[in-house]
Short mmCIF file of C-alpha atoms in Angstrom, two decimals:
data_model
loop_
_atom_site.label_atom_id
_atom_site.label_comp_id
_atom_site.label_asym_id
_atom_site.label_seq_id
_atom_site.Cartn_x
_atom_site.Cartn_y
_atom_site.Cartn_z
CA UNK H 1 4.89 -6.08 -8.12
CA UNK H 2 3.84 -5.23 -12.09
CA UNK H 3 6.89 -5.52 -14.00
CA UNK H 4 7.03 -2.20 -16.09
CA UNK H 5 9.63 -1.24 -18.81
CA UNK H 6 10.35 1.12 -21.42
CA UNK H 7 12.65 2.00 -24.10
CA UNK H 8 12.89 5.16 -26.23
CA UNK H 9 13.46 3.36 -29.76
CA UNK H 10 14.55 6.98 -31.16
CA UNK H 11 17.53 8.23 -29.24
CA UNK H 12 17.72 11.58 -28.08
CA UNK H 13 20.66 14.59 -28.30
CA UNK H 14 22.09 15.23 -25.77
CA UNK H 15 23.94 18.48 -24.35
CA UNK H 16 26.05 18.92 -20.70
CA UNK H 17 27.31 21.77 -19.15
CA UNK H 18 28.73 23.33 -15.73
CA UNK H 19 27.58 26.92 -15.33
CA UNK H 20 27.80 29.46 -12.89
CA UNK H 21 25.16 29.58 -10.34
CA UNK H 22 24.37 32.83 -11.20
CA UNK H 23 24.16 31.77 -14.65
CA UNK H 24 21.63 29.27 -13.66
CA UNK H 25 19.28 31.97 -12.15
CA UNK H 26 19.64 33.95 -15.15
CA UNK H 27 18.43 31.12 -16.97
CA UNK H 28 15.90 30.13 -14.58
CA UNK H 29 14.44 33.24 -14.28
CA UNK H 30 13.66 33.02 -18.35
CA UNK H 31 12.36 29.34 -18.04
CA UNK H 32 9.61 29.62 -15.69
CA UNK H 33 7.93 31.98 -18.58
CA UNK H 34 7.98 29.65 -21.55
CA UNK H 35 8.71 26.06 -19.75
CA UNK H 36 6.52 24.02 -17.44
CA UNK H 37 7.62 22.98 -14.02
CA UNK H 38 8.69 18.94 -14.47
CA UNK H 39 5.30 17.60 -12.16
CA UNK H 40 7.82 15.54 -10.36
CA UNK H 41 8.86 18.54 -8.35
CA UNK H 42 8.56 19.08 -4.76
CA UNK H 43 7.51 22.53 -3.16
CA UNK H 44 11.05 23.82 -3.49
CA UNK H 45 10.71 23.29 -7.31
CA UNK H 46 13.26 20.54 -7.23
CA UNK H 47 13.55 16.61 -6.00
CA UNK H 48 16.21 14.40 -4.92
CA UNK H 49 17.46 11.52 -6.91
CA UNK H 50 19.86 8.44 -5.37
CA UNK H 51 21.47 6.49 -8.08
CA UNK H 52 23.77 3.36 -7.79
CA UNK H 53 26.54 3.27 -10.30
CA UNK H 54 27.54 -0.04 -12.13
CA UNK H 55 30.89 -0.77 -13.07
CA UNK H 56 34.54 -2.87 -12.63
CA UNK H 57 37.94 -3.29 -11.19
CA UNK H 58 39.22 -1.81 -14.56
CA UNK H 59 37.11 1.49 -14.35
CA UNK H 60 35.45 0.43 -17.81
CA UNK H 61 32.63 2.22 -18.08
CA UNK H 62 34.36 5.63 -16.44
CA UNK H 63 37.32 5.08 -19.23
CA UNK H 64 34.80 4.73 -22.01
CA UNK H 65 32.55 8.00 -20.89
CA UNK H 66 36.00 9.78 -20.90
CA UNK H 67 37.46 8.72 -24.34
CA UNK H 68 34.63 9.42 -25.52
CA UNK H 69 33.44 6.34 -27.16
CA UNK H 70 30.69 6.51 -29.29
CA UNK H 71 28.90 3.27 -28.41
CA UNK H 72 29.20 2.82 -24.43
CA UNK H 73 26.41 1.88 -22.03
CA UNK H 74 26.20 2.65 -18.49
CA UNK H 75 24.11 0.56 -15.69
CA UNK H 76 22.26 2.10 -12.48
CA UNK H 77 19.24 1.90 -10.11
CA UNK H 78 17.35 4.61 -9.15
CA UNK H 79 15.50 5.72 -6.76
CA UNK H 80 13.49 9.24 -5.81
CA UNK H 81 13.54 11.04 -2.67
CA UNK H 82 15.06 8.67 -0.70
CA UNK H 83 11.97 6.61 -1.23
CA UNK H 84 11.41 2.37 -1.88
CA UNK H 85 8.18 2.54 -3.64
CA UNK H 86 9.97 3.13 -7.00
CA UNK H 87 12.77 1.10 -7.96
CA UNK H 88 14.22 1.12 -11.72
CA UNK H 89 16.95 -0.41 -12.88
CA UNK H 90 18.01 1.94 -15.88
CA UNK H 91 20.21 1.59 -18.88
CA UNK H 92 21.75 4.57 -20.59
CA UNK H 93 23.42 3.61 -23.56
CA UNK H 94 25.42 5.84 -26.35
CA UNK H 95 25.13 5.19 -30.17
CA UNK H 96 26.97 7.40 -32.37
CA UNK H 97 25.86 10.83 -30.96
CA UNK H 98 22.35 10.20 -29.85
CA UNK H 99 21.79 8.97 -25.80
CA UNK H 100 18.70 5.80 -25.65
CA UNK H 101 17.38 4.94 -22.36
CA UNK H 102 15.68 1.87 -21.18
CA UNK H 103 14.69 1.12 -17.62
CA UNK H 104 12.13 -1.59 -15.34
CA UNK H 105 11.13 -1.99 -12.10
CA UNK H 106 13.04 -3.73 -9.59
CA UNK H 107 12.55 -4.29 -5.76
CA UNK H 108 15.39 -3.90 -3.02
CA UNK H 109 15.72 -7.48 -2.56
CA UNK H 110 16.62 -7.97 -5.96
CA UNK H 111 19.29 -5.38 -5.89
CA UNK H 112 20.62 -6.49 -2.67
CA UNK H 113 20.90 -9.60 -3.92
CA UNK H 114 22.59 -8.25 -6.64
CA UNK H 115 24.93 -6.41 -4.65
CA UNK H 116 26.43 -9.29 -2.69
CA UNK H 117 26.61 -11.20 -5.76
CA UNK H 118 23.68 -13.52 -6.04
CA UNK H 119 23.07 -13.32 -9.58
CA UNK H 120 22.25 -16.77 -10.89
CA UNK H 121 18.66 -16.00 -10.78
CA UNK H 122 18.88 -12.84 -13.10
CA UNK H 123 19.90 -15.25 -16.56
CA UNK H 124 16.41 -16.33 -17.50
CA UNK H 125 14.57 -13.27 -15.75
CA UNK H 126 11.25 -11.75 -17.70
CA UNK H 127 12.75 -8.42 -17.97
CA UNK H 128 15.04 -7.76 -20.89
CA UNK H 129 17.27 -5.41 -19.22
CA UNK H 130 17.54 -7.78 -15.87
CA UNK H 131 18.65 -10.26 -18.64
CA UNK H 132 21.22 -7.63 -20.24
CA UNK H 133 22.33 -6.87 -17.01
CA UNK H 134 23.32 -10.30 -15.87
CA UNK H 135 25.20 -10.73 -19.18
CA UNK H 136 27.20 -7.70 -18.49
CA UNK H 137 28.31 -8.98 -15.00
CA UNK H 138 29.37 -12.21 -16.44
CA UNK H 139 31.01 -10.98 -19.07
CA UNK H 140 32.90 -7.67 -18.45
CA UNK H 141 32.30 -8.15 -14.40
CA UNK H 142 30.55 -4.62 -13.16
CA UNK H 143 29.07 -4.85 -10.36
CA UNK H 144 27.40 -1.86 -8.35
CA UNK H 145 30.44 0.66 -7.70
CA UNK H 146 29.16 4.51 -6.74
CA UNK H 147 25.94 5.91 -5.30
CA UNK H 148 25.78 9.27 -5.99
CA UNK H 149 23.12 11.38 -4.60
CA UNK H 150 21.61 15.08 -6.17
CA UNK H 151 19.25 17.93 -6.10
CA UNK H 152 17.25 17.96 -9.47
CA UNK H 153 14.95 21.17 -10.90
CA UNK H 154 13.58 20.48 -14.38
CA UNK H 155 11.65 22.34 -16.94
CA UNK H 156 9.50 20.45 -20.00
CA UNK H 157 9.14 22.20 -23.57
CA UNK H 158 6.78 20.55 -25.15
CA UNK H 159 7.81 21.95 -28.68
CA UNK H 160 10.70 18.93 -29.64
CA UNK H 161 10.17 17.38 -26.66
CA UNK H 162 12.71 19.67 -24.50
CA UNK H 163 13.56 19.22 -20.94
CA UNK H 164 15.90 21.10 -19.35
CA UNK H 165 17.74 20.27 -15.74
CA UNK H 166 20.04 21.94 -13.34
CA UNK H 167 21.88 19.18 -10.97
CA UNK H 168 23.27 20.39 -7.64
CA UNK H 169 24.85 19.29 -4.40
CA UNK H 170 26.33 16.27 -6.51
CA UNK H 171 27.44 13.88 -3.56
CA UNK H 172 28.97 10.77 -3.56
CA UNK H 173 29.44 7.49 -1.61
CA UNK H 174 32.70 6.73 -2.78
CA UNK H 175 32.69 3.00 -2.79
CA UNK H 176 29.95 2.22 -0.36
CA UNK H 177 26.75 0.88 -2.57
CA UNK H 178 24.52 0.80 0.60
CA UNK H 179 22.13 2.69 -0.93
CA UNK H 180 18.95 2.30 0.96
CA UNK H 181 21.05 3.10 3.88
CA UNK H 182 19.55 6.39 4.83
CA UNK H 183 22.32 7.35 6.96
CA UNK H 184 24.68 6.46 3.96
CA UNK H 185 27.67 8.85 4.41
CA UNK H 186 28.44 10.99 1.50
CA UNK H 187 30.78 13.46 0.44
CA UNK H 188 30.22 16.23 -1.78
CA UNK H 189 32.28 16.50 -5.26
CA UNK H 190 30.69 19.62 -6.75
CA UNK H 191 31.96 23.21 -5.88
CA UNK H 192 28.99 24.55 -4.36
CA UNK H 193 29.03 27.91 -6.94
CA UNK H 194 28.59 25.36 -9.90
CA UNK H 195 25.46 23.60 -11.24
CA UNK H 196 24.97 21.11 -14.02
CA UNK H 197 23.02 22.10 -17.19
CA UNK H 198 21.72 19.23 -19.26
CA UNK H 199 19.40 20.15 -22.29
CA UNK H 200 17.65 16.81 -23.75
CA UNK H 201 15.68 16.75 -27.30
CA UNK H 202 13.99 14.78 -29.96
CA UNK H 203 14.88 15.74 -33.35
CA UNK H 204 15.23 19.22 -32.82
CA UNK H 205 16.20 22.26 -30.47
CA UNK H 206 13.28 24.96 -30.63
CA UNK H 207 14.78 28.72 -31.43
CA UNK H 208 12.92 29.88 -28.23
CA UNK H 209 15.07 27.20 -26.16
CA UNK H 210 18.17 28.77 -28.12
CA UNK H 211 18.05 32.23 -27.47
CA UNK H 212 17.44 31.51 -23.53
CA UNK H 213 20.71 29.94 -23.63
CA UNK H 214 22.42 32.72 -25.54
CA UNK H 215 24.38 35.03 -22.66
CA UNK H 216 24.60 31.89 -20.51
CA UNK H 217 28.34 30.47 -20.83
CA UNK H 218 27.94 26.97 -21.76
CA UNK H 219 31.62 26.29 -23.13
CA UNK H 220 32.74 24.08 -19.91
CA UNK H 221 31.64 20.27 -21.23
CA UNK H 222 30.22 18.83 -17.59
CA UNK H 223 31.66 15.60 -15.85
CA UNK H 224 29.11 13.19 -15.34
CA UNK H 225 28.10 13.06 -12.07
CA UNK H 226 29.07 9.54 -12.15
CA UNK H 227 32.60 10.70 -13.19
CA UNK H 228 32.72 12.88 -9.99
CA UNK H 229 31.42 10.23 -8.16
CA UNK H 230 34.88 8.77 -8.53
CA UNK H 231 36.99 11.88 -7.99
CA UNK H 232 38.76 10.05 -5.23
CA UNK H 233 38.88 6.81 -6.06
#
C-alpha cells in the first residue's frame, strides 16, 4: 500500500451550526448557483462518511471540545461509503482559533490491531501521525471509543478556498468500534428536522458566501457529531 500523508501547515477558520432543514434548502437552493458540487458526491448529491472516534475512560477529548480549549486535538479513522479501499487515519487539532488537519493511509489490519490493543508496532512506524498516535495512547490512554456514521452534501468556493457542508442522519455506535462491521447497529442522535452547517476557509470569507448566509439562522453553535456520538454514554 503507498503510504500517503498530508498536513495543511496554515490552519483554517472554522464555523458550526444546527439549522433548520428548511433553512438548509433555502441555502441550498442559493449554493448550487455560485458553488460547485464537492466531486466526491454520489448521484443524490451527497456521500456517506463512517468515522471511529478516539478517546479515554476520563472523556478527555469530549471535556476539552466542550470547555472550549483552545489547543485540543482529536483522533479518528475514516472511511467513505462504507468502503475499505480508503483508509485514513486523521488528526484534527485546535490552535488558538484556527482548526489544522493532518491525515495517512492506514489498512484495516492496522486498525484492528489497534483496536484490541496491539500497539507496540506503531512507536517506530514511517508515518508521523501513526507515531503521534501511539504516543497519545501511551500517554493519556485513548483508545478508539465512538463510530459515528453521516450523510454529507458539500459545496467548493474556490474564491478563499470555501467549502461548505450540511451533515445529516448523524448516527452513532455508542461504544461498539466495530466499524467495518457492516451490520454495525447504530442509533440516531440528530432530530431528523435539524442539519449541521459547517463553513471552512483560508484567510478569508468571500462577501458572496456572506450574504447567502444572511436570512439563514445560524445563532445555535452545533455539537460535534462526535459530542452526540456520546449523548448516552
Amino acid at each position: 500500500m503507498p503510504i500517503q500523508t498530508s498536513f495543511n501547515p496554515k490552519g483554517r477558520q472554522e464555523l458550526k451550526y444546527g439549522i433548520t432543514y428548511i433553512d438548509y434548502m433555502l441555502l441550498k437552493n442559493k449554493m448550487k448557483y455560485v458553488m460547485h458540487l464537492d466531486t466526491h458526491a454520489g448521484p443524490t448529491g451527497k456521500y456517506t462518511i463512517r468515522s471511529c472516534y478516539f478517546d479515554n475512560f476520563e472523556n478527555k477529548v469530549m471535556n476539552e471540545k466542550k470547555e472550549g480549549y483552545l489547543t485540543r486535538d482529536k483522533y479518528r479513522v475514516r472511511i467513505y461509503g462504507n468502503n475499505e479501499e480508503i483508509i485514513n487515519l486523521e488528526r484534527k487539532s485546535k490552535r488558538n482559533n484556527l482548526t489544522f488537519k493532518s491525515k495517512c493511509n492506514m489498512t484495516r489490519l492496522e486498525f484492528e490491531k489497534i483496536r484490541v490493543g496491539d500497539i507496540l508496532w506503531m512507536e517506530k512506524d514511517n508515518r508521523s501521525l501513526i507515531c503521534d498516535l501511539y504516543l497519545e495512547m501511551k500517554m493519556n490512554l485513548i483508545k478508539p471509543m465512538s463510530v459515528v456514521d453521516y450523510e454529507r452534501e458539500a459545496y467548493v468556493y474556490l474564491y478563499g478556498n470555501v467549502r461548505v457542508t450540511f451533515d445529516s442522519k448523524v448516527q452513532s455506535s455508542l461504544r461498539n468500534t466495530d466499524m467495518f462491521n457492516k451490520n454495525l447497529p447504530m442509533v440516531d442522535v440528530l432530530e431528523p428536522t435539524e442539519v449541521i452547517l459547517e463553513v471552512k476557509y483560508d484567510e478569508y470569507l468571500p462577501d458572496m458566501v456572506k450574504m447567502m448566509l444572511q436570512g439563514i439562522n445560524t445563532t445555535h453553535e452545533a455539537y460535534s457529531k462526535y459530542q452526540l456520538s456520546r449523548m448516552y454514554i
